[in-house]
Amino acid sequence: MNVEELLRRYAAAERDFAEVDLAGVNLREANLVSANLHSANLSYSDLREARLGQTNLVQANLSQANLSEIILWGADLTEANLSLAQLREADLSGAILIRANLEQTNFAKACLCGCNLSNANLAKAIFFEADFRPTSHQITDLKGAILSHADFSYAHLNGVQLSQAKLDGAKLCRTNLAIWKKEQIHQTNLSEASLQGADLSYADLTGANLQKANLLGADLTRTILTDANLKGAIMPDGSVHD
């Protein structure tokens, strides 16, 4: 199936395009709202500014695709492969990305409010100025996610579920991590994380692994650090915790 046939059939009210192979095609600004693209191959495709809200993209291959400014609100991307994809300024509000492969994906300035990213692989992903704030209906779930060396600089992470997440080596410079539910960052792995200037005020970091983390200039006002591992961590005042 080529792009012209896909769009023609969609315009004729067809919605089932499961397992379609559209690798490397140009679907810029395409409207595929509520389409079934389960297991579709869209790797290397141009989907900039496309509208795919409520779309079924379960197990779809979107690796290295350009999805900048795409609308994916409410889309189901469970176990999808978006590694190395471009999602700058994308709208993923309420999207489901459970167990998705998001390694080295660029989410700069993207909206991920209310997303379910539990157990997703976000290693080395970029979230510069991304918005993870909870919606009126649901929080953003990063429970158990792999976030090693991900860049969350200036991102809005307040209210995000981060329990059991792995953030070793992550960069959270000037990130807002103020938690409104105490249990949400419980036992998080932040070993060697770059947290310079991060807002951790009122966060519950009970049992968190902060070994060798850089907390220089971070706001720890009323932060709960009971049983946290701070060995070798650089504290807000520049001292090294023994």
JSON list of C-alpha atoms in Angstrom, two decimals:
[
{"chain": "A", "resi": 1, "resn": "MET", "atom": "CA", "xyz": [0.00, 0.00, 0.00]},
{"chain": "A", "resi": 2, "resn": "ASN", "atom": "CA", "xyz": [1.28, 3.47, -0.85]},
{"chain": "A", "resi": 3, "resn": "VAL", "atom": "CA", "xyz": [0.45, 6.80, 0.78]},
{"chain": "A", "resi": 4, "resn": "GLU", "atom": "CA", "xyz": [-2.14, 7.78, -1.82]},
{"chain": "A", "resi": 5, "resn": "GLU", "atom": "CA", "xyz": [-4.09, 4.55, -1.32]},
{"chain": "A", "resi": 6, "resn": "LEU", "atom": "CA", "xyz": [-3.91, 4.85, 2.46]},
{"chain": "A", "resi": 7, "resn": "LEU", "atom": "CA", "xyz": [-5.30, 8.38, 2.47]},
{"chain": "A", "resi": 8, "resn": "ARG", "atom": "CA", "xyz": [-7.95, 7.51, -0.11]},
{"chain": "A", "resi": 9, "resn": "ARG", "atom": "CA", "xyz": [-9.19, 4.55, 1.91]},
{"chain": "A", "resi": 10, "resn": "TYR", "atom": "CA", "xyz": [-9.11, 6.58, 5.12]},
{"chain": "A", "resi": 11, "resn": "ALA", "atom": "CA", "xyz": [-11.19, 9.31, 3.44]},
{"chain": "A", "resi": 12, "resn": "ALA", "atom": "CA", "xyz": [-13.67, 6.56, 2.49]},
{"chain": "A", "resi": 13, "resn": "ALA", "atom": "CA", "xyz": [-14.13, 5.81, 6.22]},
{"chain": "A", "resi": 14, "resn": "GLU", "atom": "CA", "xyz": [-11.81, 2.79, 6.37]},
{"chain": "A", "resi": 15, "resn": "ARG", "atom": "CA", "xyz": [-9.80, 2.69, 9.60]},
{"chain": "A", "resi": 16, "resn": "ASP", "atom": "CA", "xyz": [-8.09, -0.70, 9.74]},
{"chain": "A", "resi": 17, "resn": "PHE", "atom": "CA", "xyz": [-4.52, -0.47, 8.45]},
{"chain": "A", "resi": 18, "resn": "ALA", "atom": "CA", "xyz": [-2.88, -2.97, 10.78]},
{"chain": "A", "resi": 19, "resn": "GLU", "atom": "CA", "xyz": [0.60, -4.19, 9.77]},
{"chain": "A", "resi": 20, "resn": "VAL", "atom": "CA", "xyz": [0.81, -1.78, 6.83]},
{"chain": "A", "resi": 21, "resn": "ASP", "atom": "CA", "xyz": [4.37, -1.12, 5.60]},
{"chain": "A", "resi": 22, "resn": "LEU", "atom": "CA", "xyz": [4.92, 2.59, 5.04]},
{"chain": "A", "resi": 23, "resn": "ALA", "atom": "CA", "xyz": [8.58, 2.91, 5.94]},
{"chain": "A", "resi": 24, "resn": "GLY", "atom": "CA", "xyz": [10.18, 6.14, 4.75]},
{"chain": "A", "resi": 25, "resn": "VAL", "atom": "CA", "xyz": [7.00, 7.71, 3.35]},
{"chain": "A", "resi": 26, "resn": "ASN", "atom": "CA", "xyz": [5.84, 11.32, 3.51]},
{"chain": "A", "resi": 27, "resn": "LEU", "atom": "CA", "xyz": [2.73, 11.68, 5.69]},
{"chain": "A", "resi": 28, "resn": "ARG", "atom": "CA", "xyz": [3.36, 15.24, 6.76]},
{"chain": "A", "resi": 29, "resn": "GLU", "atom": "CA", "xyz": [0.14, 16.92, 7.99]},
{"chain": "A", "resi": 30, "resn": "ALA", "atom": "CA", "xyz": [-1.84, 13.73, 7.31]},
{"chain": "A", "resi": 31, "resn": "ASN", "atom": "CA", "xyz": [-5.09, 13.15, 9.21]},
{"chain": "A", "resi": 32, "resn": "LEU", "atom": "CA", "xyz": [-5.31, 9.59, 10.53]},
{"chain": "A", "resi": 33, "resn": "VAL", "atom": "CA", "xyz": [-7.28, 10.16, 13.73]},
{"chain": "A", "resi": 34, "resn": "SER", "atom": "CA", "xyz": [-8.59, 6.91, 15.29]},
{"chain": "A", "resi": 35, "resn": "ALA", "atom": "CA", "xyz": [-6.92, 4.72, 12.66]},
{"chain": "A", "resi": 36, "resn": "ASN", "atom": "CA", "xyz": [-5.77, 1.19, 13.48]},
{"chain": "A", "resi": 37, "resn": "LEU", "atom": "CA", "xyz": [-2.04, 1.07, 12.76]},
{"chain": "A", "resi": 38, "resn": "HIS", "atom": "CA", "xyz": [-1.27, -1.88, 15.01]},
{"chain": "A", "resi": 39, "resn": "SER", "atom": "CA", "xyz": [2.17, -3.30, 14.16]},
{"chain": "A", "resi": 40, "resn": "ALA", "atom": "CA", "xyz": [2.54, -0.85, 11.25]},
{"chain": "A", "resi": 41, "resn": "ASN", "atom": "CA", "xyz": [6.01, -0.05, 9.92]},
{"chain": "A", "resi": 42, "resn": "LEU", "atom": "CA", "xyz": [6.42, 3.73, 9.81]},
{"chain": "A", "resi": 43, "resn": "SER", "atom": "CA", "xyz": [10.14, 3.84, 10.47]},
{"chain": "A", "resi": 44, "resn": "TYR", "atom": "CA", "xyz": [12.03, 6.74, 8.88]},
{"chain": "A", "resi": 45, "resn": "SER", "atom": "CA", "xyz": [8.71, 8.31, 7.81]},
{"chain": "A", "resi": 46, "resn": "ASP", "atom": "CA", "xyz": [7.91, 12.03, 7.82]},
{"chain": "A", "resi": 47, "resn": "LEU", "atom": "CA", "xyz": [4.87, 12.55, 10.08]},
{"chain": "A", "resi": 48, "resn": "ARG", "atom": "CA", "xyz": [5.50, 16.14, 11.04]},
{"chain": "A", "resi": 49, "resn": "GLU", "atom": "CA", "xyz": [2.32, 17.98, 12.09]},
{"chain": "A", "resi": 50, "resn": "ALA", "atom": "CA", "xyz": [0.22, 14.87, 11.38]},
{"chain": "A", "resi": 51, "resn": "ARG", "atom": "CA", "xyz": [-2.95, 14.21, 13.38]},
{"chain": "A", "resi": 52, "resn": "LEU", "atom": "CA", "xyz": [-3.01, 10.76, 14.93]},
{"chain": "A", "resi": 53, "resn": "GLY", "atom": "CA", "xyz": [-5.07, 11.32, 18.07]},
{"chain": "A", "resi": 54, "resn": "GLN", "atom": "CA", "xyz": [-6.74, 8.17, 19.48]},
{"chain": "A", "resi": 55, "resn": "THR", "atom": "CA", "xyz": [-4.78, 6.06, 16.97]},
{"chain": "A", "resi": 56, "resn": "ASN", "atom": "CA", "xyz": [-3.87, 2.43, 17.68]},
{"chain": "A", "resi": 57, "resn": "LEU", "atom": "CA", "xyz": [-0.10, 2.22, 17.26]},
{"chain": "A", "resi": 58, "resn": "VAL", "atom": "CA", "xyz": [0.47, -0.79, 19.50]},
{"chain": "A", "resi": 59, "resn": "GLN", "atom": "CA", "xyz": [3.78, -2.47, 18.57]},
{"chain": "A", "resi": 60, "resn": "ALA", "atom": "CA", "xyz": [4.21, -0.09, 15.64]},
{"chain": "A", "resi": 61, "resn": "ASN", "atom": "CA", "xyz": [7.70, 0.67, 14.34]},
{"chain": "A", "resi": 62, "resn": "LEU", "atom": "CA", "xyz": [8.33, 4.43, 14.33]},
{"chain": "A", "resi": 63, "resn": "SER", "atom": "CA", "xyz": [12.06, 4.29, 14.83]},
{"chain": "A", "resi": 64, "resn": "GLN", "atom": "CA", "xyz": [13.93, 7.29, 13.42]},
{"chain": "A", "resi": 65, "resn": "ALA", "atom": "CA", "xyz": [10.67, 8.80, 12.16]},
{"chain": "A", "resi": 66, "resn": "ASN", "atom": "CA", "xyz": [10.19, 12.57, 12.22]},
{"chain": "A", "resi": 67, "resn": "LEU", "atom": "CA", "xyz": [7.14, 13.18, 14.42]},
{"chain": "A", "resi": 68, "resn": "SER", "atom": "CA", "xyz": [7.82, 16.81, 15.30]},
{"chain": "A", "resi": 69, "resn": "GLU", "atom": "CA", "xyz": [4.64, 18.73, 16.20]},
{"chain": "A", "resi": 70, "resn": "ILE", "atom": "CA", "xyz": [2.53, 15.60, 15.67]},
{"chain": "A", "resi": 71, "resn": "ILE", "atom": "CA", "xyz": [-0.76, 15.25, 17.57]},
{"chain": "A", "resi": 72, "resn": "LEU", "atom": "CA", "xyz": [-0.89, 11.91, 19.39]},
{"chain": "A", "resi": 73, "resn": "TRP", "atom": "CA", "xyz": [-3.26, 12.71, 22.25]},
{"chain": "A", "resi": 74, "resn": "GLY", "atom": "CA", "xyz": [-4.83, 9.56, 23.64]},
{"chain": "A", "resi": 75, "resn": "ALA", "atom": "CA", "xyz": [-2.96, 7.32, 21.18]},
{"chain": "A", "resi": 76, "resn": "ASP", "atom": "CA", "xyz": [-2.03, 3.79, 22.23]},
{"chain": "A", "resi": 77, "resn": "LEU", "atom": "CA", "xyz": [1.68, 3.21, 21.63]},
{"chain": "A", "resi": 78, "resn": "THR", "atom": "CA", "xyz": [2.09, 0.22, 23.91]},
{"chain": "A", "resi": 79, "resn": "GLU", "atom": "CA", "xyz": [5.33, -1.61, 23.07]},
{"chain": "A", "resi": 80, "resn": "ALA", "atom": "CA", "xyz": [5.89, 0.66, 20.07]},
{"chain": "A", "resi": 81, "resn": "ASN", "atom": "CA", "xyz": [9.43, 1.34, 18.86]},
{"chain": "A", "resi": 82, "resn": "LEU", "atom": "CA", "xyz": [10.17, 5.08, 18.72]},
{"chain": "A", "resi": 83, "resn": "SER", "atom": "CA", "xyz": [13.90, 4.86, 19.25]},
{"chain": "A", "resi": 84, "resn": "LEU", "atom": "CA", "xyz": [15.81, 7.80, 17.74]},
{"chain": "A", "resi": 85, "resn": "ALA", "atom": "CA", "xyz": [12.54, 9.40, 16.62]},
{"chain": "A", "resi": 86, "resn": "GLN", "atom": "CA", "xyz": [12.04, 13.18, 16.59]},
{"chain": "A", "resi": 87, "resn": "LEU", "atom": "CA", "xyz": [9.05, 14.29, 18.71]},
{"chain": "A", "resi": 88, "resn": "ARG", "atom": "CA", "xyz": [9.91, 17.95, 19.24]},
{"chain": "A", "resi": 89, "resn": "GLU", "atom": "CA", "xyz": [6.84, 19.96, 20.32]},
{"chain": "A", "resi": 90, "resn": "ALA", "atom": "CA", "xyz": [4.62, 16.89, 19.87]},
{"chain": "A", "resi": 91, "resn": "ASP", "atom": "CA", "xyz": [1.32, 16.59, 21.76]},
{"chain": "A", "resi": 92, "resn": "LEU", "atom": "CA", "xyz": [1.16, 13.21, 23.50]},
{"chain": "A", "resi": 93, "resn": "SER", "atom": "CA", "xyz": [-1.37, 14.19, 26.17]},
{"chain": "A", "resi": 94, "resn": "GLY", "atom": "CA", "xyz": [-2.89, 11.07, 27.68]},
{"chain": "A", "resi": 95, "resn": "ALA", "atom": "CA", "xyz": [-1.00, 8.74, 25.33]},
{"chain": "A", "resi": 96, "resn": "ILE", "atom": "CA", "xyz": [-0.18, 5.17, 26.40]},
{"chain": "A", "resi": 97, "resn": "LEU", "atom": "CA", "xyz": [3.49, 4.27, 26.00]},
{"chain": "A", "resi": 98, "resn": "ILE", "atom": "CA", "xyz": [3.74, 1.25, 28.29]},
{"chain": "A", "resi": 99, "resn": "ARG", "atom": "CA", "xyz": [6.91, -0.75, 27.60]},
{"chain": "A", "resi": 100, "resn": "ALA", "atom": "CA", "xyz": [7.64, 1.43, 24.57]},
{"chain": "A", "resi": 101, "resn": "ASN", "atom": "CA", "xyz": [11.19, 1.73, 23.26]},
{"chain": "A", "resi": 102, "resn": "LEU", "atom": "CA", "xyz": [11.99, 5.44, 23.43]},
{"chain": "A", "resi": 103, "resn": "GLU", "atom": "CA", "xyz": [15.75, 5.19, 23.60]},
{"chain": "A", "resi": 104, "resn": "GLN", "atom": "CA", "xyz": [17.47, 8.37, 22.36]},
{"chain": "A", "resi": 105, "resn": "THR", "atom": "CA", "xyz": [14.12, 9.83, 21.31]},
{"chain": "A", "resi": 106, "resn": "ASN", "atom": "CA", "xyz": [13.91, 13.63, 21.20]},
{"chain": "A", "resi": 107, "resn": "PHE", "atom": "CA", "xyz": [10.92, 14.96, 23.17]},
{"chain": "A", "resi": 108, "resn": "ALA", "atom": "CA", "xyz": [12.16, 18.57, 23.47]},
{"chain": "A", "resi": 109, "resn": "LYS", "atom": "CA", "xyz": [9.26, 20.92, 24.32]},
{"chain": "A", "resi": 110, "resn": "ALA", "atom": "CA", "xyz": [6.77, 18.06, 23.89]},
{"chain": "A", "resi": 111, "resn": "CYS", "atom": "CA", "xyz": [3.59, 17.76, 25.94]},
{"chain": "A", "resi": 112, "resn": "LEU", "atom": "CA", "xyz": [3.46, 14.43, 27.80]},
{"chain": "A", "resi": 113, "resn": "CYS", "atom": "CA", "xyz": [0.81, 15.44, 30.32]},
{"chain": "A", "resi": 114, "resn": "GLY", "atom": "CA", "xyz": [-1.07, 12.46, 31.70]},
{"chain": "A", "resi": 115, "resn": "CYS", "atom": "CA", "xyz": [0.97, 9.92, 29.69]},
{"chain": "A", "resi": 116, "resn": "ASN", "atom": "CA", "xyz": [1.45, 6.36, 30.85]},
{"chain": "A", "resi": 117, "resn": "LEU", "atom": "CA", "xyz": [5.14, 5.59, 30.34]},
{"chain": "A", "resi": 118, "resn": "SER", "atom": "CA", "xyz": [5.40, 2.79, 32.88]},
{"chain": "A", "resi": 119, "resn": "ASN", "atom": "CA", "xyz": [8.24, 0.35, 32.20]},
{"chain": "A", "resi": 120, "resn": "ALA", "atom": "CA", "xyz": [9.20, 2.23, 29.04]},
{"chain": "A", "resi": 121, "resn": "ASN", "atom": "CA", "xyz": [12.83, 2.46, 27.93]},
{"chain": "A", "resi": 122, "resn": "LEU", "atom": "CA", "xyz": [13.74, 6.15, 27.78]},
{"chain": "A", "resi": 123, "resn": "ALA", "atom": "CA", "xyz": [17.49, 5.77, 28.11]},
{"chain": "A", "resi": 124, "resn": "LYS", "atom": "CA", "xyz": [19.35, 8.79, 26.70]},
{"chain": "A", "resi": 125, "resn": "ALA", "atom": "CA", "xyz": [16.08, 10.40, 25.61]},
{"chain": "A", "resi": 126, "resn": "ILE", "atom": "CA", "xyz": [15.89, 14.22, 25.48]},
{"chain": "A", "resi": 127, "resn": "PHE", "atom": "CA", "xyz": [13.11, 15.99, 27.39]},
{"chain": "A", "resi": 128, "resn": "PHE", "atom": "CA", "xyz": [14.41, 19.57, 27.33]},
{"chain": "A", "resi": 129, "resn": "GLU", "atom": "CA", "xyz": [11.53, 21.84, 28.44]},
{"chain": "A", "resi": 130, "resn": "ALA", "atom": "CA", "xyz": [9.06, 18.94, 28.08]},
{"chain": "A", "resi": 131, "resn": "ASP", "atom": "CA", "xyz": [5.83, 19.12, 30.10]},
{"chain": "A", "resi": 132, "resn": "PHE", "atom": "CA", "xyz": [4.89, 16.07, 32.20]},
{"chain": "A", "resi": 133, "resn": "ARG", "atom": "CA", "xyz": [2.43, 17.77, 34.52]},
{"chain": "A", "resi": 134, "resn": "PRO", "atom": "CA", "xyz": [-0.69, 15.79, 35.47]},
{"chain": "A", "resi": 135, "resn": "THR", "atom": "CA", "xyz": [-3.98, 16.49, 33.75]},
{"chain": "A", "resi": 136, "resn": "SER", "atom": "CA", "xyz": [-7.24, 16.90, 35.63]},
{"chain": "A", "resi": 137, "resn": "HIS", "atom": "CA", "xyz": [-7.89, 13.18, 35.03]},
{"chain": "A", "resi": 138, "resn": "GLN", "atom": "CA", "xyz": [-4.56, 11.42, 35.47]},
{"chain": "A", "resi": 139, "resn": "ILE", "atom": "CA", "xyz": [-0.93, 11.75, 36.45]},
{"chain": "A", "resi": 140, "resn": "THR", "atom": "CA", "xyz": [2.00, 11.04, 34.17]},
{"chain": "A", "resi": 141, "resn": "ASP", "atom": "CA", "xyz": [3.24, 7.53, 34.98]},
{"chain": "A", "resi": 142, "resn": "LEU", "atom": "CA", "xyz": [6.96, 6.79, 34.69]},
{"chain": "A", "resi": 143, "resn": "LYS", "atom": "CA", "xyz": [6.88, 3.94, 37.19]},
{"chain": "A", "resi": 144, "resn": "GLY", "atom": "CA", "xyz": [9.71, 1.51, 36.56]},
{"chain": "A", "resi": 145, "resn": "ALA", "atom": "CA", "xyz": [10.86, 3.38, 33.45]},
{"chain": "A", "resi": 146, "resn": "ILE", "atom": "CA", "xyz": [14.49, 3.27, 32.34]},
{"chain": "A", "resi": 147, "resn": "LEU", "atom": "CA", "xyz": [15.62, 6.90, 32.25]},
{"chain": "A", "resi": 148, "resn": "SER", "atom": "CA", "xyz": [19.38, 6.42, 32.39]},
{"chain": "A", "resi": 149, "resn": "HIS", "atom": "CA", "xyz": [21.24, 9.48, 31.07]},
{"chain": "A", "resi": 150, "resn": "ALA", "atom": "CA", "xyz": [17.99, 11.09, 29.88]},
{"chain": "A", "resi": 151, "resn": "ASP", "atom": "CA", "xyz": [17.98, 14.89, 29.70]},
{"chain": "A", "resi": 152, "resn": "PHE", "atom": "CA", "xyz": [15.12, 16.49, 31.67]},
{"chain": "A", "resi": 153, "resn": "SER", "atom": "CA", "xyz": [16.62, 19.99, 31.82]},
{"chain": "A", "resi": 154, "resn": "TYR", "atom": "CA", "xyz": [13.96, 22.63, 32.59]},
{"chain": "A", "resi": 155, "resn": "ALA", "atom": "CA", "xyz": [11.19, 20.01, 32.27]},
{"chain": "A", "resi": 156, "resn": "HIS", "atom": "CA", "xyz": [8.02, 20.13, 34.39]},
{"chain": "A", "resi": 157, "resn": "LEU", "atom": "CA", "xyz": [7.94, 16.87, 36.36]},
{"chain": "A", "resi": 158, "resn": "ASN", "atom": "CA", "xyz": [5.88, 17.88, 39.36]},
{"chain": "A", "resi": 159, "resn": "GLY", "atom": "CA", "xyz": [3.29, 15.26, 40.25]},
{"chain": "A", "resi": 160, "resn": "VAL", "atom": "CA", "xyz": [4.90, 12.57, 38.10]},
{"chain": "A", "resi": 161, "resn": "GLN", "atom": "CA", "xyz": [4.88, 8.93, 39.27]},
{"chain": "A", "resi": 162, "resn": "LEU", "atom": "CA", "xyz": [8.55, 7.92, 39.43]},
{"chain": "A", "resi": 163, "resn": "SER", "atom": "CA", "xyz": [8.58, 4.97, 41.83]},
{"chain": "A", "resi": 164, "resn": "GLN", "atom": "CA", "xyz": [11.11, 2.28, 40.90]},
{"chain": "A", "resi": 165, "resn": "ALA", "atom": "CA", "xyz": [12.35, 4.41, 37.99]},
{"chain": "A", "resi": 166, "resn": "LYS", "atom": "CA", "xyz": [16.01, 4.22, 37.01]},
{"chain": "A", "resi": 167, "resn": "LEU", "atom": "CA", "xyz": [17.50, 7.68, 36.52]},
{"chain": "A", "resi": 168, "resn": "ASP", "atom": "CA", "xyz": [21.18, 6.97, 36.97]},
{"chain": "A", "resi": 169, "resn": "GLY", "atom": "CA", "xyz": [23.21, 9.60, 35.15]},
{"chain": "A", "resi": 170, "resn": "ALA", "atom": "CA", "xyz": [20.08, 11.55, 34.19]},
{"chain": "A", "resi": 171, "resn": "LYS", "atom": "CA", "xyz": [20.29, 15.31, 33.76]},
{"chain": "A", "resi": 172, "resn": "LEU", "atom": "CA", "xyz": [17.61, 17.22, 35.66]},
{"chain": "A", "resi": 173, "resn": "CYS", "atom": "CA", "xyz": [19.16, 20.68, 35.74]},
{"chain": "A", "resi": 174, "resn": "ARG", "atom": "CA", "xyz": [16.57, 23.31, 36.80]},
{"chain": "A", "resi": 175, "resn": "THR", "atom": "CA", "xyz": [13.86, 20.65, 36.71]},
{"chain": "A", "resi": 176, "resn": "ASN", "atom": "CA", "xyz": [10.74, 21.04, 38.82]},
{"chain": "A", "resi": 177, "resn": "LEU", "atom": "CA", "xyz": [10.27, 17.77, 40.71]},
{"chain": "A", "resi": 178, "resn": "ALA", "atom": "CA", "xyz": [8.07, 19.04, 43.51]},
{"chain": "A", "resi": 179, "resn": "ILE", "atom": "CA", "xyz": [5.90, 16.04, 44.35]},
{"chain": "A", "resi": 180, "resn": "TRP", "atom": "CA", "xyz": [2.32, 16.43, 45.55]},
{"chain": "A", "resi": 181, "resn": "LYS", "atom": "CA", "xyz": [1.94, 12.76, 46.56]},
{"chain": "A", "resi": 182, "resn": "LYS", "atom": "CA", "xyz": [4.69, 11.67, 48.91]},
{"chain": "A", "resi": 183, "resn": "GLU", "atom": "CA", "xyz": [5.00, 8.12, 47.68]},
{"chain": "A", "resi": 184, "resn": "GLN", "atom": "CA", "xyz": [5.63, 9.02, 44.06]},
{"chain": "A", "resi": 185, "resn": "ILE", "atom": "CA", "xyz": [9.41, 9.20, 44.11]},
{"chain": "A", "resi": 186, "resn": "HIS", "atom": "CA", "xyz": [9.88, 6.54, 46.76]},
{"chain": "A", "resi": 187, "resn": "GLN", "atom": "CA", "xyz": [12.94, 4.31, 46.24]},
{"chain": "A", "resi": 188, "resn": "THR", "atom": "CA", "xyz": [13.85, 5.96, 42.94]},
{"chain": "A", "resi": 189, "resn": "ASN", "atom": "CA", "xyz": [17.33, 5.32, 41.54]},
{"chain": "A", "resi": 190, "resn": "LEU", "atom": "CA", "xyz": [19.04, 8.67, 41.04]},
{"chain": "A", "resi": 191, "resn": "SER", "atom": "CA", "xyz": [22.62, 7.43, 41.28]},
{"chain": "A", "resi": 192, "resn": "GLU", "atom": "CA", "xyz": [25.07, 9.75, 39.50]},
{"chain": "A", "resi": 193, "resn": "ALA", "atom": "CA", "xyz": [22.14, 11.87, 38.34]},
{"chain": "A", "resi": 194, "resn": "SER", "atom": "CA", "xyz": [22.83, 15.48, 37.44]},
{"chain": "A", "resi": 195, "resn": "LEU", "atom": "CA", "xyz": [20.36, 17.43, 39.60]},
{"chain": "A", "resi": 196, "resn": "GLN", "atom": "CA", "xyz": [22.00, 20.87, 39.66]},
{"chain": "A", "resi": 197, "resn": "GLY", "atom": "CA", "xyz": [19.43, 23.51, 40.50]},
{"chain": "A", "resi": 198, "resn": "ALA", "atom": "CA", "xyz": [16.58, 20.97, 40.49]},
{"chain": "A", "resi": 199, "resn": "ASP", "atom": "CA", "xyz": [13.51, 21.78, 42.58]},
{"chain": "A", "resi": 200, "resn": "LEU", "atom": "CA", "xyz": [13.11, 18.84, 44.95]},
{"chain": "A", "resi": 201, "resn": "SER", "atom": "CA", "xyz": [11.22, 20.79, 47.60]},
{"chain": "A", "resi": 202, "resn": "TYR", "atom": "CA", "xyz": [8.69, 18.74, 49.57]},
{"chain": "A", "resi": 203, "resn": "ALA", "atom": "CA", "xyz": [9.61, 15.61, 47.58]},
{"chain": "A", "resi": 204, "resn": "ASP", "atom": "CA", "xyz": [9.69, 12.26, 49.39]},
{"chain": "A", "resi": 205, "resn": "LEU", "atom": "CA", "xyz": [12.97, 10.60, 48.49]},
{"chain": "A", "resi": 206, "resn": "THR", "atom": "CA", "xyz": [12.73, 7.93, 51.17]},
{"chain": "A", "resi": 207, "resn": "GLY", "atom": "CA", "xyz": [15.11, 5.11, 50.34]},
{"chain": "A", "resi": 208, "resn": "ALA", "atom": "CA", "xyz": [16.18, 6.77, 47.09]},
{"chain": "A", "resi": 209, "resn": "ASN", "atom": "CA", "xyz": [19.61, 5.99, 45.66]},
{"chain": "A", "resi": 210, "resn": "LEU", "atom": "CA", "xyz": [21.40, 9.32, 45.28]},
{"chain": "A", "resi": 211, "resn": "GLN", "atom": "CA", "xyz": [24.91, 7.92, 45.37]},
{"chain": "A", "resi": 212, "resn": "LYS", "atom": "CA", "xyz": [27.32, 10.28, 43.62]},
{"chain": "A", "resi": 213, "resn": "ALA", "atom": "CA", "xyz": [24.42, 12.47, 42.44]},
{"chain": "A", "resi": 214, "resn": "ASN", "atom": "CA", "xyz": [25.14, 16.16, 41.78]},
{"chain": "A", "resi": 215, "resn": "LEU", "atom": "CA", "xyz": [22.72, 18.26, 43.87]},
{"chain": "A", "resi": 216, "resn": "LEU", "atom": "CA", "xyz": [24.66, 21.52, 43.61]},
{"chain": "A", "resi": 217, "resn": "GLY", "atom": "CA", "xyz": [22.22, 24.41, 44.03]},
{"chain": "A", "resi": 218, "resn": "ALA", "atom": "CA", "xyz": [19.22, 22.09, 44.28]},
{"chain": "A", "resi": 219, "resn": "ASP", "atom": "CA", "xyz": [16.25, 23.12, 46.42]},
{"chain": "A", "resi": 220, "resn": "LEU", "atom": "CA", "xyz": [15.83, 20.54, 49.19]},
{"chain": "A", "resi": 221, "resn": "THR", "atom": "CA", "xyz": [13.36, 22.55, 51.28]},
{"chain": "A", "resi": 222, "resn": "ARG", "atom": "CA", "xyz": [11.48, 20.02, 53.44]},
{"chain": "A", "resi": 223, "resn": "THR", "atom": "CA", "xyz": [12.67, 17.18, 51.23]},
{"chain": "A", "resi": 224, "resn": "ILE", "atom": "CA", "xyz": [12.35, 13.79, 52.96]},
{"chain": "A", "resi": 225, "resn": "LEU", "atom": "CA", "xyz": [15.62, 11.87, 52.63]},
{"chain": "A", "resi": 226, "resn": "THR", "atom": "CA", "xyz": [15.03, 9.11, 55.19]},
{"chain": "A", "resi": 227, "resn": "ASP", "atom": "CA", "xyz": [17.23, 6.08, 54.43]},
{"chain": "A", "resi": 228, "resn": "ALA", "atom": "CA", "xyz": [18.39, 7.71, 51.18]},
{"chain": "A", "resi": 229, "resn": "ASN", "atom": "CA", "xyz": [21.86, 6.75, 49.95]},
{"chain": "A", "resi": 230, "resn": "LEU", "atom": "CA", "xyz": [23.82, 9.99, 49.58]},
{"chain": "A", "resi": 231, "resn": "LYS", "atom": "CA", "xyz": [27.31, 8.51, 49.60]},
{"chain": "A", "resi": 232, "resn": "GLY", "atom": "CA", "xyz": [29.60, 10.65, 47.47]},
{"chain": "A", "resi": 233, "resn": "ALA", "atom": "CA", "xyz": [26.78, 13.01, 46.49]},
{"chain": "A", "resi": 234, "resn": "ILE", "atom": "CA", "xyz": [27.56, 16.69, 45.88]},
{"chain": "A", "resi": 235, "resn": "MET", "atom": "CA", "xyz": [25.22, 18.58, 48.19]},
{"chain": "A", "resi": 236, "resn": "PRO", "atom": "CA", "xyz": [23.52, 21.93, 47.39]},
{"chain": "A", "resi": 237, "resn": "ASP", "atom": "CA", "xyz": [26.28, 23.88, 49.16]},
{"chain": "A", "resi": 238, "resn": "GLY", "atom": "CA", "xyz": [29.03, 22.12, 47.21]},
{"chain": "A", "resi": 239, "resn": "SER", "atom": "CA", "xyz": [30.13, 19.79, 49.97]},
{"chain": "A", "resi": 240, "resn": "VAL", "atom": "CA", "xyz": [30.51, 16.07, 49.30]},
{"chain": "A", "resi": 241, "resn": "HIS", "atom": "CA", "xyz": [28.46, 13.73, 51.46]},
{"chain": "A", "resi": 242, "resn": "ASP", "atom": "CA", "xyz": [30.60, 11.04, 53.10]}
]
